[in-house]
CSV table of C-alpha atoms in Angstrom, one decimal:
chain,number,residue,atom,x,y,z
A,1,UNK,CA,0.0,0.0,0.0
A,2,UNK,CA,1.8,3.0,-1.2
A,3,UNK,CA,0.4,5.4,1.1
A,4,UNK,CA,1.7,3.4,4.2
A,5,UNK,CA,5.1,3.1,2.3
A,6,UNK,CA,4.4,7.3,2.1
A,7,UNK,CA,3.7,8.0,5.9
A,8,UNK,CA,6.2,5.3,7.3
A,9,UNK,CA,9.1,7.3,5.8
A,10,UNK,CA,7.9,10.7,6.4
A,11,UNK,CA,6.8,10.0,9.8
A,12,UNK,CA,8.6,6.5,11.3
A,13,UNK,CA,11.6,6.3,13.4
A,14,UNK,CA,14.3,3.8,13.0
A,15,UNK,CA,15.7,3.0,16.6
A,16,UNK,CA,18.4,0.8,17.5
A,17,UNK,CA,17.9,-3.0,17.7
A,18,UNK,CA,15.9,-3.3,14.5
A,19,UNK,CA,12.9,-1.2,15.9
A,20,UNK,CA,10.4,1.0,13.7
A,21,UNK,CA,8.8,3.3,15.6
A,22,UNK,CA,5.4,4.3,13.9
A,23,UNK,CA,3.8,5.3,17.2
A,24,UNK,CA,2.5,9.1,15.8
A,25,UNK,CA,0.3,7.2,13.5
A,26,UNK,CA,0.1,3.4,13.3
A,27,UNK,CA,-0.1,2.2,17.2
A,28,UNK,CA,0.2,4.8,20.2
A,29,UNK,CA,-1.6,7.8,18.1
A,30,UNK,CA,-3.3,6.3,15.7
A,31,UNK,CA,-4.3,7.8,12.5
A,32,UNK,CA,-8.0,6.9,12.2
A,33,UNK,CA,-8.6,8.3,8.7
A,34,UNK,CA,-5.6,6.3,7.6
A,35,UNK,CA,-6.3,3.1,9.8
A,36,UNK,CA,-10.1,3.2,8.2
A,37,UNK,CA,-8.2,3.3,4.3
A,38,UNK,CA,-6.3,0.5,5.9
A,39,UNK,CA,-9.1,-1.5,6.9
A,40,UNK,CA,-10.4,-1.0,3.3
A,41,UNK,CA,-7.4,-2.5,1.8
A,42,UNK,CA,-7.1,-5.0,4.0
A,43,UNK,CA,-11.0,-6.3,3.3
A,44,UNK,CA,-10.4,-6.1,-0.5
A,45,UNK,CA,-7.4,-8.1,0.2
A,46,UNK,CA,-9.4,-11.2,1.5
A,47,UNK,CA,-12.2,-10.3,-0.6
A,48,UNK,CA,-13.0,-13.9,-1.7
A,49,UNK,CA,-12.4,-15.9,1.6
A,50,UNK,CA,-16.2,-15.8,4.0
A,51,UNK,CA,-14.5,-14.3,7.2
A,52,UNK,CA,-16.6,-14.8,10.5
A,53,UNK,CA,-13.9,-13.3,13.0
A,54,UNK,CA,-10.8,-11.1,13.1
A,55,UNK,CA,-8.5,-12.1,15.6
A,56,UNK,CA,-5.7,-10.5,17.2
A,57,UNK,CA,-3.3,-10.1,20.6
A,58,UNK,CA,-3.8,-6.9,22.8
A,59,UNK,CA,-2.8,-4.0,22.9
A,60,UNK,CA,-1.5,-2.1,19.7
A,61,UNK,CA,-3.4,-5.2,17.4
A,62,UNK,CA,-6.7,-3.9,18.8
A,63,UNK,CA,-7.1,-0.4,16.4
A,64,UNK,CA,-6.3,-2.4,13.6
A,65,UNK,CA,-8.3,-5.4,14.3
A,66,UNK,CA,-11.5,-3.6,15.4
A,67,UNK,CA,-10.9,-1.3,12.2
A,68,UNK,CA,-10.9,-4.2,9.6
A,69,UNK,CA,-13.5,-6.3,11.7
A,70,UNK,CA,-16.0,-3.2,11.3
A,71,UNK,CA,-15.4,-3.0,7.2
A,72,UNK,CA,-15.7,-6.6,7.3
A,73,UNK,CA,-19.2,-6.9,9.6
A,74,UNK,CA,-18.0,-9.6,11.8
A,75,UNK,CA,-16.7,-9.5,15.4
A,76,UNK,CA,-13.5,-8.6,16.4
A,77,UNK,CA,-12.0,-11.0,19.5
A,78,UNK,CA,-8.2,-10.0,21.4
A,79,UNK,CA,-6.4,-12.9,22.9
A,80,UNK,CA,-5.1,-11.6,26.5
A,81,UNK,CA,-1.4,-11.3,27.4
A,82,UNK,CA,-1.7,-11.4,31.4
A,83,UNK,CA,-4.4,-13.2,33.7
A,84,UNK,CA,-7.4,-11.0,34.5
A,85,UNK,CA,-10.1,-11.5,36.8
A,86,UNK,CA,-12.9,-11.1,34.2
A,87,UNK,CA,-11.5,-14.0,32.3
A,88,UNK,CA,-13.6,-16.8,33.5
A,89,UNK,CA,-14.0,-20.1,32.4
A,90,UNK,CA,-11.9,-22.6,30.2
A,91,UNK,CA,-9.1,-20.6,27.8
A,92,UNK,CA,-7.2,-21.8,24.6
A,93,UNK,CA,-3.3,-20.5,25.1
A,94,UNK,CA,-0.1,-20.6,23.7
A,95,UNK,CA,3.1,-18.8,24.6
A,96,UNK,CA,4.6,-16.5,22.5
A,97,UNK,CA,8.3,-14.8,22.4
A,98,UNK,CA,8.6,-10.8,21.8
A,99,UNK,CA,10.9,-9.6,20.0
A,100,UNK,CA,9.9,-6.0,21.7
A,101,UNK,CA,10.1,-7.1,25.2
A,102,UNK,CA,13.0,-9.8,24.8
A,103,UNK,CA,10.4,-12.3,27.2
A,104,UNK,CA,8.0,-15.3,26.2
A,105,UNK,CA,4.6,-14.6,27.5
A,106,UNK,CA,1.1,-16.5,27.9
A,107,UNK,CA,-1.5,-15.4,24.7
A,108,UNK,CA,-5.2,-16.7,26.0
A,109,UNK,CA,-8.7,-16.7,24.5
A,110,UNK,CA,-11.5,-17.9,26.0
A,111,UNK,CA,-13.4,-21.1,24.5
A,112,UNK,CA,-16.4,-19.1,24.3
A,113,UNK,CA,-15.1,-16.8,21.4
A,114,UNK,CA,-13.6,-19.0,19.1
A,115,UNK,CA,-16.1,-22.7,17.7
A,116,UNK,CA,-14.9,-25.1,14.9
A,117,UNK,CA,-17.2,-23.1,12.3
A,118,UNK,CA,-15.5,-20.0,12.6
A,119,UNK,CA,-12.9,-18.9,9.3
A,120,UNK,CA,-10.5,-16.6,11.5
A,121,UNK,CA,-8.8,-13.6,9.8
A,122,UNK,CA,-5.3,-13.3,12.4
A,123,UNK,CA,-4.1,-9.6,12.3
A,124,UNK,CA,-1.5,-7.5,14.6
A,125,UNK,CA,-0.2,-4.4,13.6
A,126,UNK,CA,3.7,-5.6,13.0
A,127,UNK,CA,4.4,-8.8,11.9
A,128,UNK,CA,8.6,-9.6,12.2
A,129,UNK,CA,9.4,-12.9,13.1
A,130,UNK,CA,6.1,-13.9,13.4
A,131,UNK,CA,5.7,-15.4,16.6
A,132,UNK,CA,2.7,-13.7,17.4
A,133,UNK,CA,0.8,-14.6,14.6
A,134,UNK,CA,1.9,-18.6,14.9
A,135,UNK,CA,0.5,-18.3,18.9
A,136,UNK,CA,-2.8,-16.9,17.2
A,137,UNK,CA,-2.6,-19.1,14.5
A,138,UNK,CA,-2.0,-22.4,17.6
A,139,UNK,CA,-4.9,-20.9,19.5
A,140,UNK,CA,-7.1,-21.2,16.3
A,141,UNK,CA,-6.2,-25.1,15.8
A,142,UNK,CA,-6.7,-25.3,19.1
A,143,UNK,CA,-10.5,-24.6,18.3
A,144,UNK,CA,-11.0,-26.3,15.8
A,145,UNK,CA,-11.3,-23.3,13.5
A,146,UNK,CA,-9.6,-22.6,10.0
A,147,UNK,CA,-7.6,-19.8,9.5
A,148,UNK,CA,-8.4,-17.4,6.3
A,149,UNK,CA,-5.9,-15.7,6.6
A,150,UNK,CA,-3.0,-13.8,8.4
A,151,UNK,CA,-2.5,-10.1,7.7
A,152,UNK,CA,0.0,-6.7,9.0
A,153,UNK,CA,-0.4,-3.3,8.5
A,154,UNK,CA,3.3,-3.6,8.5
A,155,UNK,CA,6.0,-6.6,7.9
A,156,UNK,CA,9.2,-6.4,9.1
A,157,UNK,CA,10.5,-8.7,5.6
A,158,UNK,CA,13.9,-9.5,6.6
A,159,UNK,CA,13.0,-11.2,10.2
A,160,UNK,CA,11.2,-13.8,7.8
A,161,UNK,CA,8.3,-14.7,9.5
A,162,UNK,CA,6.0,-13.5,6.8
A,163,UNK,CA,7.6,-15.6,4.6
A,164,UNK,CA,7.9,-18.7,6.4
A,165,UNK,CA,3.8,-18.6,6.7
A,166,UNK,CA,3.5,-18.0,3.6
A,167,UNK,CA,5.7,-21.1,2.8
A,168,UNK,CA,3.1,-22.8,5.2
A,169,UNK,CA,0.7,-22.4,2.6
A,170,UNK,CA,-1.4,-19.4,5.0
A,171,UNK,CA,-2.6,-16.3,2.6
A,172,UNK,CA,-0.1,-13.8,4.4
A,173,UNK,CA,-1.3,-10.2,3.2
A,174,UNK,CA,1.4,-7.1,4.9
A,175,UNK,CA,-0.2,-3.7,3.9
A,176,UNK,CA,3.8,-2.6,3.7
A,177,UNK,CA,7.1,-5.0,3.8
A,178,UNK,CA,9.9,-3.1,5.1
A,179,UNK,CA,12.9,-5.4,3.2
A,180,UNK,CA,15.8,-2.9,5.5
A,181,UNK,CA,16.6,-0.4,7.4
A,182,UNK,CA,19.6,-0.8,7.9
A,183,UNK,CA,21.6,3.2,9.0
A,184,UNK,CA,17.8,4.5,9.4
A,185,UNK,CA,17.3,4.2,5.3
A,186,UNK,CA,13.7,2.1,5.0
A,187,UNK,CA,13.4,0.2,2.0
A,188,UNK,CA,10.2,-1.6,1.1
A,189,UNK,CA,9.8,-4.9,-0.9
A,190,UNK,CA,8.8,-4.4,-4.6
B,1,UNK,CA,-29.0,3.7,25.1
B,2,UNK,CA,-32.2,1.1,25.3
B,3,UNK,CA,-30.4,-1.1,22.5
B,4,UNK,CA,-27.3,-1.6,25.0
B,5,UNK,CA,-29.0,-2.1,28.1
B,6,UNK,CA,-31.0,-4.8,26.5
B,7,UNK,CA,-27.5,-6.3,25.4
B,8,UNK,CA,-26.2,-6.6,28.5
B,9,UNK,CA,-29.5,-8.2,29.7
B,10,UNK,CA,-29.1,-11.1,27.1
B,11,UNK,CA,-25.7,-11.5,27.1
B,12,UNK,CA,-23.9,-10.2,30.1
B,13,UNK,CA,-23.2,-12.0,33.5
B,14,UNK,CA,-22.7,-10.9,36.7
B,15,UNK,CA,-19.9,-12.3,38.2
B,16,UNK,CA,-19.1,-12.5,42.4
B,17,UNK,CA,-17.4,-8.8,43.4
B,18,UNK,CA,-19.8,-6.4,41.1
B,19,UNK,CA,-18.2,-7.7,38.6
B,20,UNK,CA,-20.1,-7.2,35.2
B,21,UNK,CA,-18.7,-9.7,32.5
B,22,UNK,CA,-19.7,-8.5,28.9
B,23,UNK,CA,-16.3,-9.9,27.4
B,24,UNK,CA,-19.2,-12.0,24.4
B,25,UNK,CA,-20.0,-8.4,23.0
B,26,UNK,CA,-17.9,-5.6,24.5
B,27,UNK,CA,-14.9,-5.7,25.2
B,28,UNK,CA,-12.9,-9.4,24.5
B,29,UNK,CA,-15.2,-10.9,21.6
B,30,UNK,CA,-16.4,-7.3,20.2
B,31,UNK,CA,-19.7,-7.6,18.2
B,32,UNK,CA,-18.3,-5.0,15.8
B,33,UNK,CA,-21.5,-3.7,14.2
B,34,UNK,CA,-23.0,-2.7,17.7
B,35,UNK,CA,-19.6,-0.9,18.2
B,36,UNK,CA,-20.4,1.2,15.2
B,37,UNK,CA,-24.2,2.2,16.7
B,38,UNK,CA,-22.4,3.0,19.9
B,39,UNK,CA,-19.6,4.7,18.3
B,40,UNK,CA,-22.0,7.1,15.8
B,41,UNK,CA,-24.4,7.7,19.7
B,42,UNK,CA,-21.3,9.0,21.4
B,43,UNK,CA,-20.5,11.6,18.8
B,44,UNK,CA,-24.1,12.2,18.8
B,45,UNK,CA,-24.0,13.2,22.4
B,46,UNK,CA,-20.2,14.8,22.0
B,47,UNK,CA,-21.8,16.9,18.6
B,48,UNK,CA,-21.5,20.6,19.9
B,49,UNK,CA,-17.8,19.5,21.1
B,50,UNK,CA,-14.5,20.3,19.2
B,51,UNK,CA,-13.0,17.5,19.9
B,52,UNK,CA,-9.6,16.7,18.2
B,53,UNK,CA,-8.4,13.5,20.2
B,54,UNK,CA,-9.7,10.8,21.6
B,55,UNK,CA,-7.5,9.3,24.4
B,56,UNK,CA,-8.3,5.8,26.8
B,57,UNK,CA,-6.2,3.1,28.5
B,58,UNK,CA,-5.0,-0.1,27.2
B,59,UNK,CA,-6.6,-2.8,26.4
B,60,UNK,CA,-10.1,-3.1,26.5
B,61,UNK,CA,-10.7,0.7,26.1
B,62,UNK,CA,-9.2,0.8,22.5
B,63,UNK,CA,-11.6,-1.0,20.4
B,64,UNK,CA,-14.4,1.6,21.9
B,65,UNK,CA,-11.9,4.9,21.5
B,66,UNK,CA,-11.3,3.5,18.3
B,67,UNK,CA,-14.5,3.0,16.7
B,68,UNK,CA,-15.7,6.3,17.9
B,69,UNK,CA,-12.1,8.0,16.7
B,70,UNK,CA,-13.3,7.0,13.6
B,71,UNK,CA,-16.7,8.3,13.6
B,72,UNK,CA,-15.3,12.1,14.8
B,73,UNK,CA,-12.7,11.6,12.1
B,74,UNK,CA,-9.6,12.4,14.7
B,75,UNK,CA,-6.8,10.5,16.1
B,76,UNK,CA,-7.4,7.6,19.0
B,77,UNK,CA,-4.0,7.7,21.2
B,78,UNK,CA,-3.9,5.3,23.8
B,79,UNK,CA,-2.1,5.5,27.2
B,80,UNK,CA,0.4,2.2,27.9
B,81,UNK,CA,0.4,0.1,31.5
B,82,UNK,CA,3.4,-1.1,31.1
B,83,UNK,CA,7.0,0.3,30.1
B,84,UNK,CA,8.1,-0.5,26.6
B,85,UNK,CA,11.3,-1.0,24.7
B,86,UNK,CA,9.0,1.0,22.2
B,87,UNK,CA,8.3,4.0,23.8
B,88,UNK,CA,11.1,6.4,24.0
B,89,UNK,CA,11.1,10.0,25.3
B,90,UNK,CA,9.3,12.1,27.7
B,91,UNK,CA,5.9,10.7,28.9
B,92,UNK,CA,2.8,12.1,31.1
B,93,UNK,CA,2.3,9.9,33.8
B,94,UNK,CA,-0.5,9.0,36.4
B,95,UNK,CA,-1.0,6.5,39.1
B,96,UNK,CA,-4.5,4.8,38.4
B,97,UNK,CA,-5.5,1.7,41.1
B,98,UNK,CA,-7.5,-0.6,39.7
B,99,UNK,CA,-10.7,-2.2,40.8
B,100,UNK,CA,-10.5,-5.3,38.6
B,101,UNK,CA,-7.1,-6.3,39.6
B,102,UNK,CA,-6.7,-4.8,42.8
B,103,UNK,CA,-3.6,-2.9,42.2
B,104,UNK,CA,-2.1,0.6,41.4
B,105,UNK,CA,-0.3,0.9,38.4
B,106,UNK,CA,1.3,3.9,36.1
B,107,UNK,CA,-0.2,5.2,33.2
B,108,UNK,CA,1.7,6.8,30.5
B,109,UNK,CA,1.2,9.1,27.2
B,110,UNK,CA,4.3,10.3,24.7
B,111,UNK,CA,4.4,14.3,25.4
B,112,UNK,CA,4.8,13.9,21.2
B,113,UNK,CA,0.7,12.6,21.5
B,114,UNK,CA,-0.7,15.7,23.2
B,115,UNK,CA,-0.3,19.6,22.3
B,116,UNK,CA,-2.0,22.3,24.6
B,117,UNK,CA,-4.3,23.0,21.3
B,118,UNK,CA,-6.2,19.7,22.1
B,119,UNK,CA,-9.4,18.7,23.1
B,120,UNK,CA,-9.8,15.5,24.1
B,121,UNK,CA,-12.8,13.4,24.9
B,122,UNK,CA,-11.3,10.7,27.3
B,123,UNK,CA,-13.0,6.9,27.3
B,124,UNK,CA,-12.7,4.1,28.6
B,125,UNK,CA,-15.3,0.7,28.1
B,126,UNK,CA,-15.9,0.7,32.0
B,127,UNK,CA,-16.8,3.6,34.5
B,128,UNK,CA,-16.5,2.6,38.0
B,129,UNK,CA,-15.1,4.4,41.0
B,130,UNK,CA,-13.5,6.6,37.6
B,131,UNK,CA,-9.9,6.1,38.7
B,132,UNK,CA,-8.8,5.3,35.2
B,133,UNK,CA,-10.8,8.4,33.8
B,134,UNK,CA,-9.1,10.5,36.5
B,135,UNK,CA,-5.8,9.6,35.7
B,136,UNK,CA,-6.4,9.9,32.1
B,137,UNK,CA,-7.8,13.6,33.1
B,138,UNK,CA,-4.4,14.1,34.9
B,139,UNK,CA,-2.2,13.0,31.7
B,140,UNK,CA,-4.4,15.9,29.5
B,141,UNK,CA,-3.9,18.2,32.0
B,142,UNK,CA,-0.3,17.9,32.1
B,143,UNK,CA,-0.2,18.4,29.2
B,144,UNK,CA,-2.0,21.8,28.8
B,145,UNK,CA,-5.0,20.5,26.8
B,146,UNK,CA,-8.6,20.4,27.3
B,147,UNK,CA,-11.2,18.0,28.7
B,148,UNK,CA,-14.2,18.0,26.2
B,149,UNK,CA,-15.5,15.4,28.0
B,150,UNK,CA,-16.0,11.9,29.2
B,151,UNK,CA,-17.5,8.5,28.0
B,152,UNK,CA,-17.6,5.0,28.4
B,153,UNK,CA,-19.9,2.2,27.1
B,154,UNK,CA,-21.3,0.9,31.0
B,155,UNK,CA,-20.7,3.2,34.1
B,156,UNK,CA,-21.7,1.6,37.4
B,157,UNK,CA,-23.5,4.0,38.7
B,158,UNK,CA,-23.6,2.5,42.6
B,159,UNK,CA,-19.5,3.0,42.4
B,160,UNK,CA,-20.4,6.7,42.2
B,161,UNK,CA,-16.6,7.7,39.9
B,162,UNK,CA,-19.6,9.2,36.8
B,163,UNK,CA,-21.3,11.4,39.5
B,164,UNK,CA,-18.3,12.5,41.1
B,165,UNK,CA,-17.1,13.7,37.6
B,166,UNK,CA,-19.9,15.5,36.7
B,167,UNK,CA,-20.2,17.6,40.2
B,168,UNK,CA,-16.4,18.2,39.4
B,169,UNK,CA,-18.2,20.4,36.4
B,170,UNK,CA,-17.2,17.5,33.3
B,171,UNK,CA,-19.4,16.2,30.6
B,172,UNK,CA,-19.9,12.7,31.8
B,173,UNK,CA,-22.0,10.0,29.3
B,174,UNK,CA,-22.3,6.5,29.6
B,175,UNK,CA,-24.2,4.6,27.0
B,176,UNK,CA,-26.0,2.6,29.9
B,177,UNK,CA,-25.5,3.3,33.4
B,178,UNK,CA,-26.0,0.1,35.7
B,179,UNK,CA,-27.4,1.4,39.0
B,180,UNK,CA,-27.4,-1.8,40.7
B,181,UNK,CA,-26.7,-5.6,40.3
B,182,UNK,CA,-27.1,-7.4,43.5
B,183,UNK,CA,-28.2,-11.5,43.2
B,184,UNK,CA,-27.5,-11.3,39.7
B,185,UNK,CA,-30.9,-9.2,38.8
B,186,UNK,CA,-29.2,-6.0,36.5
B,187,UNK,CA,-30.9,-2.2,37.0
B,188,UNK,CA,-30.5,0.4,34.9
B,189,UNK,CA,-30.7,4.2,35.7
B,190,UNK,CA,-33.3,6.0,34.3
């Protein structure tokens, strides 16, 4: 998506250790006008696959996911990072390393929101080496459900996750696919 | 809003320590076309407000902030509970003790996310004893902007943090206000 390739140059932040920061627009501040052109895309993308539920990890999947579950018409469900005492009642889970945070951590969705009938769209806003998606994408087996597809607003190409779903025969859709950035110069995948 | 008390009716639970769980619909599993009607009633009630952010608390607040960002056609920033390898530079902070989990933790905003031209109207999915609204008050007001009001889906009106908001002189809504829930039998304000 061109205009994402646009507004992460003019407005991201390479930091060290590999980290984009896109928090004026993409996940801390988020640029609603943008995210709802996303949201667009991303439904157009996945046009031809009957989508019952977007699924994601909190916190900065949620904007996205709520914004391409609205275009779409179906419900929007966040797997939980910590243990909360409105969670009741039997969970899928499966742990999941961040890159970010440099810790593996507990992903959790109640039984309730996920049956075997549902086709799950699995979305987070970065998607690097993947991790996150593959603990959505367990959580989704785990149901009994099939997964439509997996989908970014931005890839992180060169940590390969992306590529190794893809290889895995899932319909892996990044809205952009940063292939460097190496001395702070992005460059996208053509 | 009739349509939401009669949700939470027919779908929600009430769960030992005024605990309200409406995690089917609102805020873990989000029913995403409902979100829109709530989203389009808040601006409805916010219409005579120049609002120009939108600002809650992670998680469960950002699917709500979000859907009505969208509908006002402004930014949704959300405030971090947790320090992150991705937020750098200087931050508005606020305590806010939580009800749910029984425990006080830090709040935090990028000074980058809020200018003293702003107006924000702050949400959050849940209005209790208001502590998370109050904190999110403290983080605007650090920052030199302005309160154009408050909202969240369900206040619980018996924890009395709406009323105490609105004698302090804000714009307090809440799309249903539960005014008491004892032996599992739900009231709503009217």
């Amino acid at each position: 998506m061109k205009a994402l390739e646009e507004k992460i140059i003019r407005e991201g932040t390479v930091l060290p250790g590999d980290v984009l920061k896109v928090g004026s627009f993409l996940n801390q501040q988020v640029d609603t006008v943008f995210l709802k052109e996303m949201a667009k895309e991303t439904a157009r993308l996945f046009a031809d696959k009957p989508i019952t539920k977007v699924l994601t990890v909190e916190a900065s999947g949620i904007a996205f996911a709520t914004a391409v579950a609205i275009e779409l018409g179906v419900p929007m469900v966040f797997a939980k990072k910590h243990p909360s005492a409105n969670v009741s009642g039997a969970q899928y889970a499966a742990p999941v390393y961040s890159f970010t945070h440099k810790t593996t951590y507990m992903i959790s969705v109640s039984r309730d929101y996920l049956t075997p009938n549902d086709k799950v769209l699995v979305t987070d806003d970065f998607l690097a080496n993947g991790n996150a998606l593959k603990g959505l994408i367990s959580i989704v087996e785990q149901a009994g459900a099939t997964i439509a597809g997996c989908c970014a607003e931005i890839e992180k190409g060169f940590q390969g996750g992306g590529d190794e779903l893809r290889k895995q025969g899932y319909q892996v859709e990044s809205l952009a696919i940063v292939e460097s950035m190496g001395d702070g110069e992005i460059t996208f995948r053509r």
